[in-house]
GROMACS .gro file of C-alpha atoms in nm:
model
  360
    1MET     CA    1  -1.310 -10.572   2.794
    2ALA     CA    2  -1.607 -10.459   2.725
    3GLU     CA    3  -1.634 -10.336   3.125
    4PHE     CA    4  -1.426 -10.067   3.058
    5ASN     CA    5  -1.637  -9.919   2.784
    6SER     CA    6  -1.962  -9.956   2.965
    7GLN     CA    7  -1.938  -9.616   3.151
    8PRO     CA    8  -1.996  -9.298   2.996
    9ILE     CA    9  -1.637  -9.196   2.859
   10LYS     CA   10  -1.459  -8.900   3.079
   11PHE     CA   11  -1.313  -8.573   3.030
   12ALA     CA   12  -1.051  -8.357   3.224
   13TYR     CA   13  -0.830  -8.055   3.129
   14TRP     CA   14  -0.481  -7.956   3.177
   15VAL     CA   15  -0.500  -7.676   3.439
   16PRO     CA   16  -0.306  -7.386   3.318
   17ASN     CA   17  -0.084  -7.333   3.646
   18VAL     CA   18   0.237  -7.285   3.412
   19SER     CA   19   0.261  -6.975   3.213
   20GLY     CA   20   0.266  -6.967   2.835
   21GLY     CA   21  -0.095  -7.162   2.773
   22LEU     CA   22  -0.101  -7.485   2.615
   23VAL     CA   23   0.085  -7.425   2.261
   24ILE     CA   24   0.396  -7.284   2.184
   25SER     CA   25   0.319  -6.997   1.964
   26LYS     CA   26   0.297  -6.639   2.009
   27ILE     CA   27  -0.107  -6.686   1.866
   28GLN     CA   28  -0.269  -6.490   2.140
   29GLN     CA   29  -0.400  -6.667   2.416
   30ARG     CA   30  -0.651  -6.579   2.669
   31THR     CA   31  -0.550  -6.860   2.910
   32ASN     CA   32  -0.363  -6.733   3.226
   33TRP     CA   33  -0.196  -6.911   3.488
   34ASP     CA   34  -0.330  -6.710   3.792
   35HIS     CA   35  -0.508  -6.855   4.078
   36THR     CA   36  -0.770  -6.640   4.029
   37TYR     CA   37  -0.818  -6.773   3.634
   38ASN     CA   38  -0.731  -7.094   3.750
   39ARG     CA   39  -1.033  -7.085   4.004
   40SER     CA   40  -1.266  -6.959   3.799
   41LEU     CA   41  -1.154  -7.225   3.535
   42ALA     CA   42  -1.235  -7.501   3.790
   43GLN     CA   43  -1.578  -7.414   3.884
   44ILE     CA   44  -1.666  -7.337   3.503
   45ALA     CA   45  -1.549  -7.704   3.399
   46GLU     CA   46  -1.747  -7.852   3.716
   47SER     CA   47  -2.034  -7.691   3.588
   48VAL     CA   48  -2.038  -7.839   3.176
   49GLY     CA   49  -1.969  -8.156   3.296
   50PHE     CA   50  -1.582  -8.233   3.308
   51ASP     CA   51  -1.474  -8.538   3.556
   52TYR     CA   52  -1.121  -8.457   3.626
   53ALA     CA   53  -0.855  -8.139   3.605
   54LEU     CA   54  -0.498  -8.241   3.636
   55THR     CA   55  -0.246  -7.984   3.732
   56GLN     CA   56   0.121  -7.959   3.608
   57ILE     CA   57   0.436  -8.054   3.781
   58ARG     CA   58   0.758  -7.831   3.619
   59PHE     CA   59   1.071  -7.677   3.801
   60THR     CA   60   1.227  -7.476   3.536
   61ALA     CA   61   1.102  -7.218   3.274
   62GLY     CA   62   1.171  -7.300   2.926
   63TYR     CA   63   0.928  -7.324   2.587
   64GLY     CA   64   0.686  -7.047   2.748
   65ALA     CA   65   0.666  -7.168   3.064
   66GLU     CA   66   0.823  -6.886   3.233
   67ASN     CA   67   0.649  -6.928   3.589
   68GLN     CA   68   0.508  -7.214   3.695
   69HIS     CA   69   0.290  -7.285   4.031
   70GLU     CA   70   0.336  -7.597   4.242
   71SER     CA   71   0.108  -7.900   4.171
   72MET     CA   72   0.055  -8.062   4.478
   73THR     CA   73  -0.055  -7.700   4.664
   74PHE     CA   74  -0.248  -7.569   4.316
   75SER     CA   75  -0.467  -7.864   4.347
   76GLN     CA   76  -0.578  -7.855   4.707
   77ASP     CA   77  -0.664  -7.466   4.651
   78LEU     CA   78  -0.884  -7.603   4.346
   79LEU     CA   79  -1.075  -7.825   4.584
   80SER     CA   80  -1.141  -7.541   4.836
   81VAL     CA   81  -1.368  -7.434   4.538
   82THR     CA   82  -1.502  -7.720   4.397
   83ASN     CA   83  -1.752  -7.952   4.497
   84LYS     CA   84  -1.728  -8.288   4.237
   85LEU     CA   85  -1.427  -8.191   4.063
   86LYS     CA   86  -1.161  -8.446   4.093
   87ILE     CA   87  -0.807  -8.309   4.045
   88ILE     CA   88  -0.448  -8.486   3.984
   89ALA     CA   89  -0.143  -8.390   4.119
   90ALA     CA   90   0.138  -8.448   3.879
   91LEU     CA   91   0.417  -8.559   4.091
   92LEU     CA   92   0.823  -8.617   3.977
   93PRO     CA   93   0.981  -8.905   4.185
   94GLY     CA   94   1.317  -8.798   4.291
   95PRO     CA   95   1.191  -8.424   4.386
   96TRP     CA   96   0.896  -8.644   4.578
   97LYS     CA   97   0.951  -8.927   4.796
   98PRO     CA   98   0.665  -9.180   4.807
   99VAL     CA   99   0.631  -9.135   5.230
  100LEU     CA  100   0.549  -8.719   5.197
  101ALA     CA  101   0.364  -8.788   4.870
  102ALA     CA  102   0.135  -9.012   5.046
  103LYS     CA  103   0.158  -8.863   5.376
  104GLN     CA  104   0.044  -8.522   5.204
  105ILE     CA  105  -0.237  -8.702   4.974
  106ALA     CA  106  -0.419  -8.827   5.267
  107THR     CA  107  -0.413  -8.509   5.460
  108ILE     CA  108  -0.589  -8.324   5.148
  109SER     CA  109  -0.843  -8.605   5.090
  110GLN     CA  110  -0.921  -8.606   5.459
  111LEU     CA  111  -0.983  -8.212   5.372
  112TYR     CA  112  -1.191  -8.217   5.098
  113GLY     CA  113  -1.309  -8.589   5.050
  114ALA     CA  114  -1.184  -8.829   4.785
  115ARG     CA  115  -1.150  -8.590   4.530
  116ILE     CA  116  -0.803  -8.595   4.504
  117ALA     CA  117  -0.539  -8.858   4.267
  118VAL     CA  118  -0.220  -8.832   4.128
  119ASN     CA  119  -0.024  -8.853   3.801
  120ILE     CA  120   0.329  -9.012   3.878
  121VAL     CA  121   0.559  -8.836   3.565
  122SER     CA  122   0.867  -9.030   3.516
  123GLY     CA  123   1.081  -8.751   3.441
  124TRP     CA  124   1.165  -8.670   3.062
  125PHE     CA  125   1.357  -8.323   3.015
  126ARG     CA  126   1.741  -8.434   3.156
  127GLY     CA  127   1.807  -8.050   3.206
  128GLU     CA  128   1.552  -7.970   3.492
  129PHE     CA  129   1.729  -8.275   3.711
  130LYS     CA  130   2.034  -8.152   3.624
  131ALA     CA  131   1.914  -7.749   3.716
  132ILE     CA  132   1.761  -7.882   4.077
  133GLY     CA  133   2.037  -8.138   4.139
  134GLU     CA  134   1.833  -8.480   4.124
  135PRO     CA  135   2.073  -8.757   3.969
  136TRP     CA  136   1.922  -8.878   3.600
  137LEU     CA  137   1.843  -9.222   3.549
  138ASP     CA  138   1.789  -9.410   3.203
  139HIS     CA  139   1.507  -9.477   3.065
  140GLU     CA  140   1.424  -9.845   3.218
  141GLU     CA  141   1.511  -9.729   3.554
  142ARG     CA  142   1.314  -9.444   3.537
  143TYR     CA  143   0.982  -9.628   3.524
  144LEU     CA  144   1.102  -9.859   3.774
  145ARG     CA  145   1.139  -9.591   4.037
  146SER     CA  146   0.808  -9.496   3.940
  147GLU     CA  147   0.643  -9.825   3.991
  148GLU     CA  148   0.801  -9.871   4.338
  149PHE     CA  149   0.661  -9.501   4.397
  150ILE     CA  150   0.313  -9.655   4.340
  151ARG     CA  151   0.359  -9.955   4.509
  152CYS     CA  152   0.442  -9.800   4.843
  153LEU     CA  153   0.200  -9.493   4.765
  154LYS     CA  154  -0.079  -9.826   4.746
  155GLY     CA  155   0.121 -10.043   5.050
  156ILE     CA  156   0.120  -9.665   5.282
  157TRP     CA  157  -0.243  -9.598   5.182
  158SER     CA  158  -0.345  -9.955   5.251
  159GLN     CA  159  -0.178 -10.171   5.512
  160PRO     CA  160  -0.185 -10.131   5.838
  161ALA     CA  161   0.197 -10.134   5.906
  162PHE     CA  162   0.433 -10.132   5.567
  163SER     CA  163   0.725 -10.272   5.479
  164PHE     CA  164   0.902 -10.263   5.141
  165SER     CA  165   1.258 -10.386   5.042
  166GLY     CA  166   1.326 -10.246   4.636
  167ASP     CA  167   1.595 -10.089   4.455
  168PHE     CA  168   1.467  -9.746   4.509
  169TYR     CA  169   1.276  -9.725   4.872
  170ARG     CA  170   1.303  -9.894   5.171
  171PHE     CA  171   0.991  -9.906   5.443
  172HIS     CA  172   0.940 -10.140   5.763
  173ASP     CA  173   0.612 -10.110   5.954
  174TYR     CA  174   0.552  -9.701   5.870
  175ILE     CA  175   0.224  -9.665   6.006
  176LEU     CA  176   0.009  -9.373   5.838
  177SER     CA  177  -0.307  -9.224   6.005
  178PRO     CA  178  -0.436  -9.106   5.898
  179LYS     CA  179  -0.488  -9.256   5.607
  180PRO     CA  180  -0.700  -9.113   5.295
  181GLN     CA  181  -1.070  -9.152   5.325
  182THR     CA  182  -1.216  -9.454   5.042
  183PRO     CA  183  -1.221  -9.492   4.755
  184LEU     CA  184  -0.846  -9.475   4.802
  185PRO     CA  185  -0.710  -9.185   4.530
  186GLU     CA  186  -0.646  -9.303   4.213
  187ILE     CA  187  -0.300  -9.317   4.056
  188PHE     CA  188  -0.233  -9.239   3.680
  189GLN     CA  189   0.082  -9.229   3.547
  190GLY     CA  190   0.211  -9.108   3.169
  191GLY     CA  191   0.396  -9.263   2.873
  192SER     CA  192   0.410  -9.445   2.536
  193SER     CA  193   0.679  -9.664   2.546
  194ARG     CA  194   0.670 -10.049   2.635
  195ALA     CA  195   0.861  -9.973   2.990
  196ALA     CA  196   0.575  -9.745   3.078
  197ARG     CA  197   0.271  -9.982   2.942
  198ASP     CA  198   0.431 -10.260   3.126
  199MET     CA  199   0.471 -10.067   3.444
  200ALA     CA  200   0.098  -9.944   3.360
  201ALA     CA  201  -0.050 -10.319   3.325
  202ARG     CA  202   0.091 -10.432   3.642
  203VAL     CA  203   0.030 -10.111   3.884
  204SER     CA  204  -0.130  -9.827   3.757
  205ASP     CA  205  -0.529  -9.749   3.752
  206TRP     CA  206  -0.499  -9.528   3.425
  207TYR     CA  207  -0.265  -9.475   3.175
  208PHE     CA  208  -0.249  -9.172   2.990
  209THR     CA  209  -0.083  -9.174   2.662
  210ASN     CA  210   0.001  -8.821   2.425
  211GLY     CA  211  -0.228  -8.771   2.131
  212GLY     CA  212  -0.251  -9.007   1.862
  213SER     CA  213  -0.507  -9.192   1.587
  214VAL     CA  214  -0.739  -9.411   1.655
  215GLU     CA  215  -0.572  -9.703   1.537
  216TYR     CA  216  -0.211  -9.611   1.730
  217ILE     CA  217  -0.403  -9.564   2.046
  218GLN     CA  218  -0.534  -9.957   1.962
  219LYS     CA  219  -0.192 -10.076   1.931
  220GLN     CA  220  -0.105  -9.948   2.263
  221ILE     CA  221  -0.443 -10.038   2.434
  222ASP     CA  222  -0.399 -10.362   2.337
  223ASP     CA  223  -0.107 -10.422   2.435
  224ILE     CA  224  -0.137 -10.343   2.729
  225ARG     CA  225  -0.468 -10.487   2.833
  226ALA     CA  226  -0.333 -10.849   2.689
  227LYS     CA  227  -0.064 -10.753   2.956
  228ALA     CA  228  -0.266 -10.643   3.280
  229LEU     CA  229  -0.492 -10.973   3.196
  230LEU     CA  230  -0.182 -11.185   3.320
  231ASN     CA  231  -0.084 -10.936   3.585
  232HIS     CA  232  -0.486 -11.021   3.746
  233HIS     CA  233  -0.464 -10.647   3.669
  234GLN     CA  234  -0.758 -10.328   3.563
  235VAL     CA  235  -0.592 -10.042   3.388
  236LYS     CA  236  -0.852  -9.781   3.203
  237ILE     CA  237  -0.690  -9.537   2.962
  238GLY     CA  238  -0.713  -9.154   2.901
  239VAL     CA  239  -0.551  -8.989   2.566
  240ASN     CA  240  -0.433  -8.639   2.487
  241GLY     CA  241  -0.576  -8.381   2.274
  242PHE     CA  242  -0.620  -8.009   2.152
  243ALA     CA  243  -0.992  -7.959   2.095
  244ILE     CA  244  -1.088  -7.682   1.826
  245ALA     CA  245  -1.484  -7.619   1.834
  246ARG     CA  246  -1.616  -7.412   1.623
  247ASP     CA  247  -1.980  -7.388   1.438
  248ASN     CA  248  -1.794  -7.478   1.138
  249GLU     CA  249  -1.525  -7.714   1.001
  250LYS     CA  250  -1.351  -7.436   0.809
  251GLU     CA  251  -1.342  -7.192   1.072
  252ALA     CA  252  -1.186  -7.474   1.333
  253ARG     CA  253  -0.902  -7.571   1.040
  254ALA     CA  254  -0.866  -7.160   1.003
  255VAL     CA  255  -0.740  -7.157   1.393
  256LEU     CA  256  -0.544  -7.454   1.358
  257GLN     CA  257  -0.358  -7.287   1.117
  258ASP     CA  258  -0.325  -7.004   1.282
  259ILE     CA  259  -0.192  -7.157   1.570
  260LEU     CA  260   0.114  -7.321   1.330
  261ASP     CA  261   0.162  -7.024   1.107
  262LYS     CA  262   0.256  -6.787   1.447
  263SER     CA  263   0.430  -7.088   1.647
  264ASP     CA  264   0.773  -6.993   1.848
  265PHE     CA  265   1.004  -7.105   1.560
  266ASP     CA  266   1.339  -7.129   1.867
  267ALA     CA  267   1.083  -7.267   2.176
  268VAL     CA  268   0.935  -7.574   1.988
  269LYS     CA  269   1.310  -7.605   1.773
  270SER     CA  270   1.451  -7.633   2.150
  271PHE     CA  271   1.182  -7.885   2.237
  272HIS     CA  272   1.158  -8.095   1.963
  273HIS     CA  273   1.533  -8.154   2.005
  274GLU     CA  274   1.484  -8.239   2.427
  275VAL     CA  275   1.175  -8.452   2.369
  276GLN     CA  276   1.279  -8.662   2.033
  277ASN     CA  277   1.645  -8.727   2.254
  278ALA     CA  278   1.368  -8.869   2.565
  279GLY     CA  279   1.166  -9.037   2.305
  280ASN     CA  280   1.483  -9.233   2.153
  281ALA     CA  281   1.569  -9.340   2.499
  282SER     CA  282   1.386  -9.643   2.577
  283PRO     CA  283   1.535  -9.939   2.403
  284GLU     CA  284   1.242  -9.976   2.125
  285LYS     CA  285   1.274  -9.562   2.068
  286GLU     CA  286   0.898  -9.567   2.122
  287GLY     CA  287   0.851  -9.329   2.374
  288ASN     CA  288   0.647  -9.011   2.393
  289TRP     CA  289   0.794  -8.769   2.106
  290ALA     CA  290   0.997  -9.033   1.929
  291LYS     CA  291   0.751  -8.971   1.600
  292SER     CA  292   0.670  -8.674   1.675
  293THR     CA  293   0.748  -8.384   1.400
  294PHE     CA  294   0.810  -7.999   1.452
  295GLU     CA  295   0.414  -7.941   1.398
  296ASP     CA  296   0.300  -8.183   1.633
  297LEU     CA  297   0.524  -8.047   1.883
  298VAL     CA  298   0.324  -7.688   1.894
  299GLN     CA  299   0.071  -7.866   2.091
  300TYR     CA  300   0.325  -8.066   2.376
  301ASN     CA  301   0.159  -8.339   2.374
  302ASP     CA  302   0.051  -8.400   2.084
  303GLY     CA  303  -0.293  -8.264   2.093
  304PHE     CA  304  -0.330  -8.219   1.728
  305LYS     CA  305  -0.284  -8.588   1.658
  306THR     CA  306  -0.600  -8.631   1.800
  307ASN     CA  307  -0.804  -8.517   1.548
  308LEU     CA  308  -1.064  -8.308   1.779
  309ILE     CA  309  -1.102  -8.015   1.506
  310GLY     CA  310  -1.409  -7.932   1.320
  311THR     CA  311  -1.794  -7.897   1.417
  312PRO     CA  312  -1.930  -8.033   1.784
  313LEU     CA  313  -2.106  -8.321   1.617
  314GLN     CA  314  -1.732  -8.378   1.398
  315ILE     CA  315  -1.565  -8.389   1.752
  316ALA     CA  316  -1.830  -8.595   1.959
  317GLN     CA  317  -1.833  -8.882   1.677
  318ARG     CA  318  -1.443  -8.893   1.701
  319ILE     CA  319  -1.490  -8.924   2.117
  320ILE     CA  320  -1.682  -9.239   2.014
  321GLU     CA  321  -1.463  -9.372   1.802
  322TYR     CA  322  -1.144  -9.323   2.076
  323LYS     CA  323  -1.402  -9.436   2.310
  324LYS     CA  324  -1.493  -9.758   2.080
  325VAL     CA  325  -1.083  -9.905   2.084
  326GLY     CA  326  -1.133  -9.874   2.472
  327VAL     CA  327  -1.062  -9.532   2.591
  328ASN     CA  328  -1.187  -9.458   2.911
  329LEU     CA  329  -1.117  -9.046   2.957
  330MET     CA  330  -1.023  -8.737   2.667
  331LEU     CA  331  -0.781  -8.498   2.865
  332LEU     CA  332  -0.762  -8.191   2.701
  333GLY     CA  333  -0.655  -7.884   2.612
  334PHE     CA  334  -0.763  -7.519   2.440
  335LEU     CA  335  -0.623  -7.218   2.344
  336HIS     CA  336  -0.878  -6.994   2.491
  337MET     CA  337  -0.931  -7.229   2.804
  338GLN     CA  338  -1.219  -6.996   3.028
  339GLU     CA  339  -1.450  -6.996   2.709
  340GLU     CA  340  -1.341  -7.307   2.480
  341LEU     CA  341  -1.356  -7.479   2.753
  342GLU     CA  342  -1.703  -7.396   2.868
  343TYR     CA  343  -1.813  -7.461   2.492
  344PHE     CA  344  -1.696  -7.751   2.453
  345GLY     CA  345  -1.909  -7.872   2.792
  346LYS     CA  346  -2.234  -7.726   2.679
  347ASN     CA  347  -2.232  -7.824   2.311
  348VAL     CA  348  -1.962  -8.175   2.231
  349ILE     CA  349  -2.030  -8.370   2.582
  350PRO     CA  350  -2.443  -8.360   2.536
  351LEU     CA  351  -2.357  -8.510   2.198
  352VAL     CA  352  -2.110  -8.753   2.282
  353ARG     CA  353  -2.340  -8.854   2.593
  354GLU     CA  354  -2.655  -8.909   2.302
  355LEU     CA  355  -2.438  -9.060   2.062
  356GLU     CA  356  -2.322  -9.355   2.331
  357GLN     CA  357  -2.676  -9.392   2.416
  358GLN     CA  358  -2.722  -9.484   2.119
  359ALA     CA  359  -2.480  -9.702   2.072
  360ASP     CA  360  -2.580  -9.898   2.414
   0.00000   0.00000   0.00000
C-alpha cells in the first residue's frame, strides 16, 4: 500500500455555501455563506497551498443551515475565480440523475479544465428526502444506488456509447459529446459503514470518512484497501477534521471549550437524534455518527475527534500520524474560515512538508 503515501498529503476545506458556519454553536463565527466571501476564501486557499474545496449539498433548512446555495452552480462560480484549486461538487442521487450529472460535469470540465470533481452523497437525512418528494431507500439500497450512479458516470465519460442495465438506472448506447477533459473528474464518496467501504473498494477514487482517532481510521483504511486489492482497484482516503491552530495549546483548547460551552443545545440535540438514526441504520450499526456524542456533533462531521487542536507543530505532527496509516487528504473546517484557513496554510502546511521530507 506504500504507493498511496509516497505523495505529499493533500489539503481540502469545506466550502461554507450554507449558512451557520462549520459548528452548531452560538459562538461568533466570522464565516459567511455568500458568494463574495466564498470567492475570496477560494483565492486565499489556493494561495496558501490548499488543493481542493468541497461544496456542501443541502436542500432544506435546519441545524443552523437556514440558507443553502446549490453545490454544482456554486462550484462553477469558485472555479471561475481560481486557477489551480480543484472544486468537489457534492451530488445526491435521487434529485440528480447520472445523465444530468455527467453532462453538467463534462461541460464544466470543458470550461475550466480538469479541476472539477464530484462527491457522491448517498443520503442520511430522511426528512430532507420527504420534504422534496424523493423516495427514501433503506441504508443498503442507498449505497447500491450510489454505486450504480458512479458506474454510470464513469461509463458515460469513458465509453464511446454507454449501455447499462441496473436496478436503478438504464442506458442504451448513450453518447455524450463532448466528454470531460482528461484526466477524468475524480469521484469522491463519504461514509463509515461496511456498505460505504465496500462501495469505495469497488468503484470510488476517494473515500471520505468522518473524524476519528488514528487507530479508528486505520481500521477503516485497512479494510478498504484489502477489499480494493481483491477488486484490482485503488482508493485514496480523506479524513474530516476541524482545525484550531493557535500560538499555544492552552489558547487552542480554550477556543474549543468556548465552542462547546456556547453550543446550540436544541439544534445539536435535534441533529444528534437524526444522525444517530442514520448511523444505526446500517446492519452492523457502524455508519457515520453511530457512536458520536453530543459534544462530537457540535462539529457536524465529527471534526473534533481528529484532534487538530494546538500549535502549528502539534497539528502538523498529528497530520503525519494520519498519513503514516494511509490517509491521503485532510478535509478541514475552521471557526473563522478566511483568517484561520490562511493561518493554517502559512503556518501548518509548511511544517507538514518539512516533516514529510524528514520521513522520506
